[in-house]
Amino acid sequence: MAAPKVAVLFGFGINCDHETAAVFNLVGGDAERVHVNNFILGNRSLDDFEILAVPGGFSFGDHLGSGRLLGNRMRFALREQLHAFVAAGKPIIGICNGFQVLVKTGLLPGPNAQTPLPDFVQRASLTLNDSGRYEDRWVTLEFDANSPCIWTKGIQRIDCPVRHGEGKFVMPSTTDFDALAANNQLTARYVDPSKPIGQGMTDKPLPFPLSPNGSMRNIAGICDATGLVFGLMPHPEAVYAKWLHPDHTRKSAPGPPTSDVLGEWEGEGLQIFRNAVEYVLGNR
Amino acid sequence: MTITRVEVTPKQGEGMRDVRGDVVRRQLMSDHNIKVEEVRSINGFLINSELEKTEIAERVNDLFSDPIIENTLTDTLFLSSTEHFPNTPAAAITIGFKPGVTDNPGSAAYDGFKTIFPHHEHRNVASISTYHTYVFFGLPDGVSTEWLASTLHNNLIQRAVTADAAACSNGEWPAIDYPEKPPQTLTPPQRMDLEIPDEELISLSESGLLALNLEEMQTIQSHYRDETVRQERTAVGIIPDAPTDVELECLAQTWSEHCKHKIFASKIHHIDTETGEDTIIDSIFKTHIMKPTHDLQKEVDWLLSVFHDNSGVIAWNEDWSVCMKAETHNSPSALDPYGGAMTGIVGVNRDILGTGLGARPIANTDVFCFGPPDWEGELPDNLFHPSRVFRGVHAGVRVGGNESGIPTVNGAIVFDDRYIGKPLVYCGTIGIMPRKLPDGRESHIKTPTAGDIVYMVGGRVGYDGIHGATFSSLELTEESPSSAVQIGDPITQKKMVDMVLEARDAGLISCITDNGAGGLSSSIGEMATYTDGCEIDLAKVPLKQAGLSAWEILVSESQERMTISVKPEDCAAFDAMAQLHEVEATPVATFTNTGMFHVKYGEDTVAYLSIDFLHDGVPQLQLESEWRTPTPELFTPEAIPLSEQAGHSPLLLRMLARPNIASKESWVRQYDHEVIAQTVVKPFVGVERDGPGDAGVIAPIHGDPHGLVISCGIAPRYSDLDAGAMAAASIDEAVRNAVCAGINVDKMAGLDNFCWPDSIESVKTPDGKFKLAQLVRANRELERVCRAYKLPCVSGKDSMKNDYGTGEKKISIPPTLLYSVFGDQPDVRFTATSDFKNAGEKVYLVGISKEELGASEIAFMLRDSGEATGIGGQVPLLPNPEINITTYRALSTAIQAGLIRTAHDCSEGGIAVAAAEMCIGGRLGAGIDIDGTGDASVWSRLWGESLGRFLVGVQPEDEADFIEWMAGHPITMLGTVTDSENLTVSDGYDVLIDVDTAAMVEAWQHTLDMTGGVA
C-alpha cells in the first residue's frame, strides 16, 4: 500500500519542518515539506495529501501574538481547502507554533460535537507564559484515554520538551472548558511525573515548572470534536529516539523496548505520528 | 495619509495576567530591589495609511488584538478610559522607536495588514510603527519617572514619553507620535582631495571614521598619482587624480582592521626581556595559525576548506560536511546590547549560509564576557551597568537564535571587572551541507564565472549600519555613532535561508557570500577576486529610504542580506523562487574579468579600483613587541585561617556561588537548545536536568546516531600572569570538554577567536608593546598545543580594540582567547554527562594535580574578599601536550565503548568544584579522598586548576575494564558515589569538606537567577 502523503508546512519562520517531516517518514509516511505559499497560490493542492502537519517555529516572529499572522493567511486563503480536508476525514496536527496557528484559525477547538466541521471562529487562545519567559524544558504529559483524538490512541504518558513563550491555554469561561471536557477534547495535560502513570491528570493548576506556562486546567494539547485535528504545545517529534531523552546517559530513557525503525532506541514521541499514518492506512 | 492609533491591553479577570507588566515589575525587584504593586502594559500601533480610521477599527480583532485575551481601542488612549483603567497610576511611560530604527513588530503588522486588506489599492504605501506603554501603580517614594524610563529604553534607538504622578492625576497621558523619518538628501559623489599635508590626511581619516593610519592614507595618495591609473580613470570618466568619496570609503572598509586583520598580518619585532630573544615575526597569522593547519591538511583527508571561505569546512562522513564559524559583536553590544547581540548571532548564521555554495545553520554557540552583574562601583560615562548589558545581550541572542530555529547547544558566561569597559559577545554557528549537490558539484567549492549575475538577496539597504567595520576598529568613546547600531530581523533572514537552500539544491547558485562588515563593498569585492572583476550599479540596490548617497549604499551594513551570483540562464528560476518565498532578490552587479572593481550609479562611474589594489594594496604594519613577566603579588593560601570545624566547606559554598562558576541555567534555559530534534547532550544534564553540561552533542541526521560534538574553552584570568598560558588553557579546556562527550580526537577542528586590547604602542596605548607580546605568546602556545593535538584551526577571527576611554580612565579587557572545537562523535548512543549516576559509582581522577594555584578562581575570590593579598604564583601549564592527547584518546574511546557514562572536565575551582557539580547533577553525595593525587599542597590538590584533568564515574562492574583500558595513563581512584546526600572530601585522615548536596544546589543556583521568579 502506498505510504500516506504528508504535507509538512514551511516558510515564514516555521522552523521544525525538517524534523517533523523526518518523524513521519520514520513511521511509514511519505512526508514532503511544502511552502505555505504553494498552497495559497494554488501551485499545490491540499487534496493531494492525506495528513497535514503545521510544525513549530516562530511564524512571522510571533509578532501580534503567536501564530496569528500565519493563522490569518490560512484562514483567509485556505479556508475551503482546510474545510474539505477535515470533512474528508484527514488528520491535521499542529505542534507548538503550529498549535497556536490552529487555535488562531479556529480549527481548534472547533465548533461542537453536534456540528464538528470547521467554522474558522477563534474560541480559545495561547498566551504568554505566566513566567514571562520563553523556556526550553522537559515536561511530562498524560493523554485522555477516552479522547476521540486519533493521534494519541493507546498512549498514556510521555516525556518531551516544551519550547515556547506563549503556551498558556485560555478560554473565556469555565463552561467552555466543561463542554470540551465532556467531549474528551482536553487531550493532553501536563502532569506531575511522581504520580502513578494514568493518575496524573488534574484540573487543579500545577505549580511551575510542572506546568511550564500556567495553562488553565494544565492543558498541553486539545483536539477538535472529530478527533482528527490535534494541537499541542510540547514537541513529541523532539523525542523520536531515546538518545534525545535527557536520561539516556542514565540508561533510563523511557520508550518502547523494541521498534521496527530504531530497534531498542525508539523514543516515546514517535507513536503519535505512527498513529496518524496507521489511521490513514486503516481508513483507505 | 492618516495616522490611526490602535491600542491593545490584556484583559483582566480570573486566570488572566498582564505578563509584560509582570516582567517589568519582577525585574525592578530583581535588579534594583524596588517593589512596585502592579505594572500594566499596553501595546500600541500607529498605522500610517490611506485607509479610513473606521475601516481599520472594524478589523482590529482580525489583526491587532486577540479578542479572547485582549481589549482594544482605536484612536483613543487606554489610559484615558476609566472603564479599563479606573485607578490613577503613579506613572505611565511609553517607549517607541526612533525614526529609521528597525521595528520588527511594525513590519509584521504591515504584512498582516496586507493580508486583511488584500484588495485595497493603497495598501502598499502603508507603514506601521509600534510602541509599548507601561503603567505603574503603587510606586515607592523617591523613584522618579525619568529614572524608570531610563531603565526601560535605550535612547540611542528609542524614544520615551512619560507622565509622572502629577501628570497622571491631570490626565496628561503620554501619547507618542509616528516616527517620521527625516528626508535624506542624495549627495553626488565627491572628489576627496588627498594632496594635503600629512596632519590633514590623519584628521580626514579620523573625522570621516575611516580608521586608516598615515601610511595607509599615503598609500592611497600615491595610488592616485600613478599616471597609468589616471589614464585608465580618464577613460571611464571618473575624476582621474583623486579618489571619490565612494572609493575612499570602500578602501577604508576593505582595509579596516576588522576586514584585513592587520595586526595579525603585521611584521613584529619581538623582544623577550627574560630570555634575551630578539626576532622578527612576519605575520602571526601565517606563522602560527595558517602554517600548522596547512601542514596538518597534508596528513588528513577530511579538511575540505580552511581560512579562505566564510567558515572552515570538514568532511563529517561520506555524504555530509560540516562547518563552523564564530564572530564577536563587542562594540555594537556595548552601545545597544540587545540589537548588537542579535545582529551578532544572525550575522554569524549568514557566514554559514555563505560557506561554499550554502550551508544550513544547525546549531549556535554563545559565549559572553561581562562585568560583574552585582557591580556597585563607579560606571564610566555612556556605559551600561553590567546587569543591563547581560540582560540585553541575552535577549538579543535569545530572540535571534530562537526565531531563526537554530538551537543554542553550547556556551559560557565569564565575569571580570574589566569587561565593564567592553563586553565580549562571541556568537558561533555550526552548519551542515551535502558533500555533493544534485548537479554533482562539490558544495564547499564556489564556482563563479565572468558574466554571472550578482544578486542582493534579503533585506534592503538603509542608513543603519554605516561604518560598523571601521567603528569596531576604534576604541569606544562617548561619541560613538548610533548608526553603527542595528536591530536584526530574524524572520526576514529565515525566509531568505529557506529560499537560498532551495536555490542551492536546485543548482541555481554559482557563488554566495554574506553581507556583513563593509556591506556590498566587501561582499561583491571579495567575490570579484574569483573572476577578477565586477561591475556594480548602485542605482539598482533597493533602499529602505530614498536619498542614500552612493558611498552609503556601497558600505552600509544593513542586515539580513546575502550576495549571490547566478548564471544568466538560471535567473528566471531564481527570481521565481524568491517570489514564492517573498524574499526580495535584485540583480545589482555582474562578474567580469577586467581586473577592476567598477562601481556605477546609473550611467556614472563612481568608483574604479583595481582588484589587486583593493585587496592587496594595504601596506603591512610594522609593530614592536616586548615581553616582561608580570609580577603580581603572590597568592599564599597557607596564611588563610580556616574554621576548625568546617575546614574548606564554607569556601566550597562560596566558590559555587561565584558568578564564574554559578549555574547559568535560568539564562540558558531561555534559549531553544533542542529545535531540529538532534540535541543529545543538552546544556544542562542530570536527574533534575540542572547539572552542568561539558559539551553539546548533536545527531543532525534524523534516525542516525552519528554525532557531532561542539565545545569551547576560555580562561582570561590566566592572562594576568601569562597570555600564553591563557591560550593553552583555553584550547585544552575546549578539547577536554569535547572528550567528556566522547569526541573522536582524530577528527576534530578548532576556531580561534581572539579579543585583545589595543596592542599598538601609541600615546593612547603606552603599554602596547607588552600587549602585543601577550598576543605573540598566545599564538606561539596556540601553535604548539594545536600541533601536538593535531587540531587544525579552520577559521578564526580577531577583535583588536577592546578598550574604553583613555588615560587614567582607560579600561582594557584582559586578553581573551575563545577556543571552540567541533568534531566527530561516532555514535551518540555512547556518550557521557557530568552527573553522578547512582550510589556505588566509583570516582576516578584522570590526569595529575600540580602546584598551580596562580590566577585560579579561588585566588581571585580570596583576593577580592581581602582574605588574600594576591593572585600570583604558578599559572597552570601544559608542558607535554603530545602526552595529554594520548590520555584524551584513551578516555574518549572508553566513553565510545560504553565503559564510562559519567565524565566532567576539571577546571575552575579544581576537583572540589567538579565533584560538587557532579553531585548536584545526580542529586547524590560522594566520599572522595584526594590523598595520592600528587605531591602538591592540599590547596593545590583541592582547588588547583592544573590542565589535562577529568573526574569520571565508573560503574563497579566496569571498573576492572576501565583500569585496563587506561593502562599507562595517569588515573587515581578517589572514592565512591553515595546516597548520603553530602559530599565529603578528605586528604587521608583529614576531612577538608563536608557539605550537603542540597546546600550546594542552593549556593550554585542562586547567584545568577535574576528572573525574579514567576509570582
CSV table of C-alpha atoms in Angstrom, one decimal, chain B residues 808-948:
chain,number,residue,atom,x,y,z
B,808,GLU,CA,43.7,57.2,33.7
B,809,LYS,CA,40.2,56.1,33.0
B,810,LYS,CA,41.1,53.6,30.3
B,811,ILE,CA,39.7,50.2,30.8
B,812,SER,CA,41.3,47.4,28.7
B,813,ILE,CA,39.9,43.9,28.7
B,814,PRO,CA,42.1,41.0,29.8
B,815,PRO,CA,43.5,39.4,26.6
B,816,THR,CA,40.9,36.7,25.9
B,817,LEU,CA,41.0,33.7,23.5
B,818,LEU,CA,37.8,31.8,23.0
B,819,TYR,CA,38.7,28.4,21.5
B,820,SER,CA,35.8,26.4,20.0
B,821,VAL,CA,36.1,22.8,19.0
B,822,PHE,CA,33.8,20.8,16.7
B,823,GLY,CA,34.3,17.3,15.6
B,824,ASP,CA,33.1,13.8,15.0
B,825,GLN,CA,31.2,11.7,17.6
B,826,PRO,CA,30.9,8.2,16.2
B,827,ASP,CA,27.7,7.1,18.0
B,828,VAL,CA,25.7,9.3,20.3
B,829,ARG,CA,24.2,6.3,22.0
B,830,PHE,CA,27.6,6.1,23.8
B,831,THR,CA,28.3,9.5,25.3
B,832,ALA,CA,28.8,10.8,28.9
B,833,THR,CA,27.4,13.5,31.1
B,834,SER,CA,28.7,15.1,34.2
B,835,ASP,CA,26.1,14.0,36.7
B,836,PHE,CA,26.8,11.1,39.0
B,837,LYS,CA,24.5,8.3,38.0
B,838,ASN,CA,24.0,6.2,41.1
B,839,ALA,CA,25.3,5.3,44.6
B,840,GLY,CA,28.2,2.9,44.2
B,841,GLU,CA,29.7,4.5,41.2
B,842,LYS,CA,33.5,4.7,41.5
B,843,VAL,CA,35.1,8.2,41.1
B,844,TYR,CA,38.4,8.5,39.4
B,845,LEU,CA,40.7,11.4,38.6
B,846,VAL,CA,42.2,11.2,35.2
B,847,GLY,CA,45.3,13.4,35.0
B,848,ILE,CA,47.7,14.9,37.5
B,849,SER,CA,47.3,17.7,40.0
B,850,LYS,CA,50.3,20.1,40.2
B,851,GLU,CA,51.3,23.1,42.4
B,852,GLU,CA,49.5,25.5,40.1
B,853,LEU,CA,47.3,28.0,42.0
B,854,GLY,CA,48.3,31.1,40.2
B,855,ALA,CA,45.4,33.1,38.8
B,856,SER,CA,43.0,30.4,40.0
B,857,GLU,CA,39.4,31.2,40.7
B,858,ILE,CA,40.0,30.6,44.4
B,859,ALA,CA,42.9,33.0,44.4
B,860,PHE,CA,40.7,35.7,42.8
B,861,MET,CA,37.8,35.0,45.2
B,862,LEU,CA,40.0,35.3,48.3
B,863,ARG,CA,41.8,38.4,46.9
B,864,ASP,CA,38.5,40.1,46.0
B,865,SER,CA,37.3,39.5,49.6
B,866,GLY,CA,40.6,40.7,51.1
B,867,GLU,CA,41.4,37.4,52.7
B,868,ALA,CA,44.4,37.0,50.4
B,869,THR,CA,46.6,39.7,49.0
B,870,GLY,CA,47.4,38.5,45.5
B,871,ILE,CA,46.6,36.0,42.8
B,872,GLY,CA,50.2,35.5,41.7
B,873,GLY,CA,52.0,32.1,41.6
B,874,GLN,CA,52.5,29.3,39.1
B,875,VAL,CA,49.8,29.5,36.4
B,876,PRO,CA,48.7,26.1,35.0
B,877,LEU,CA,50.9,25.0,32.2
B,878,LEU,CA,50.7,22.3,29.5
B,879,PRO,CA,54.3,21.1,29.2
B,880,ASN,CA,53.7,17.9,27.3
B,881,PRO,CA,50.5,18.2,25.2
B,882,GLU,CA,51.6,15.3,23.0
B,883,ILE,CA,51.2,13.0,26.1
B,884,ASN,CA,47.9,14.6,27.1
B,885,ILE,CA,46.3,13.8,23.8
B,886,THR,CA,47.0,10.1,24.2
B,887,THR,CA,45.2,10.1,27.5
B,888,TYR,CA,42.3,12.0,26.0
B,889,ARG,CA,42.1,9.5,23.2
B,890,ALA,CA,42.0,6.6,25.7
B,891,LEU,CA,39.3,8.3,27.8
B,892,SER,CA,37.2,9.3,24.7
B,893,THR,CA,37.3,5.8,23.3
B,894,ALA,CA,36.4,4.4,26.7
B,895,ILE,CA,33.3,6.5,26.5
B,896,GLN,CA,32.6,5.4,23.0
B,897,ALA,CA,33.0,1.8,24.1
B,898,GLY,CA,30.3,2.4,26.8
B,899,LEU,CA,32.7,1.9,29.7
B,900,ILE,CA,32.1,5.5,31.0
B,901,ARG,CA,28.8,7.4,31.2
B,902,THR,CA,30.0,10.0,33.7
B,903,ALA,CA,32.7,12.4,32.9
B,904,HIS,CA,33.4,16.0,33.9
B,905,ASP,CA,36.1,18.5,33.0
B,906,CYS,CA,38.1,19.7,36.0
B,907,SER,CA,38.8,23.4,35.6
B,908,GLU,CA,37.6,26.4,37.6
B,909,GLY,CA,37.7,25.5,41.3
B,910,GLY,CA,39.5,22.3,40.6
B,911,ILE,CA,38.5,18.9,42.0
B,912,ALA,CA,36.3,20.4,44.7
B,913,VAL,CA,34.1,22.3,42.4
B,914,ALA,CA,34.0,19.5,39.8
B,915,ALA,CA,33.0,16.9,42.3
B,916,ALA,CA,30.3,19.3,43.8
B,917,GLU,CA,28.8,19.8,40.3
B,918,MET,CA,28.7,16.1,39.7
B,919,CYS,CA,26.8,15.6,43.0
B,920,ILE,CA,24.4,18.4,42.0
B,921,GLY,CA,23.7,16.8,38.7
B,922,GLY,CA,23.0,13.5,40.2
B,923,ARG,CA,21.4,14.8,43.5
B,924,LEU,CA,23.8,12.3,45.1
B,925,GLY,CA,26.6,12.5,47.6
B,926,ALA,CA,30.2,11.2,47.3
B,927,GLY,CA,33.1,10.4,49.5
B,928,ILE,CA,36.3,11.5,47.9
B,929,ASP,CA,39.9,11.3,49.1
B,930,ILE,CA,42.5,13.5,47.3
B,931,ASP,CA,45.4,11.7,49.0
B,932,GLY,CA,47.5,10.1,46.3
B,933,THR,CA,46.8,12.7,43.6
B,934,GLY,CA,50.4,14.0,43.6
B,935,ASP,CA,52.9,15.9,45.7
B,936,ALA,CA,51.3,19.3,45.5
B,937,SER,CA,49.9,21.1,48.6
B,938,VAL,CA,46.4,20.4,49.9
B,939,TRP,CA,45.2,23.7,48.5
B,940,SER,CA,46.5,22.9,45.0
B,941,ARG,CA,45.1,19.4,45.0
B,942,LEU,CA,41.7,20.6,46.2
B,943,TRP,CA,41.3,23.9,44.3
B,944,GLY,CA,44.1,24.0,41.8
B,945,GLU,CA,43.3,24.1,38.1
B,946,SER,CA,46.0,22.0,36.6
B,947,LEU,CA,45.2,21.2,33.0
B,948,GLY,CA,44.6,17.8,31.5
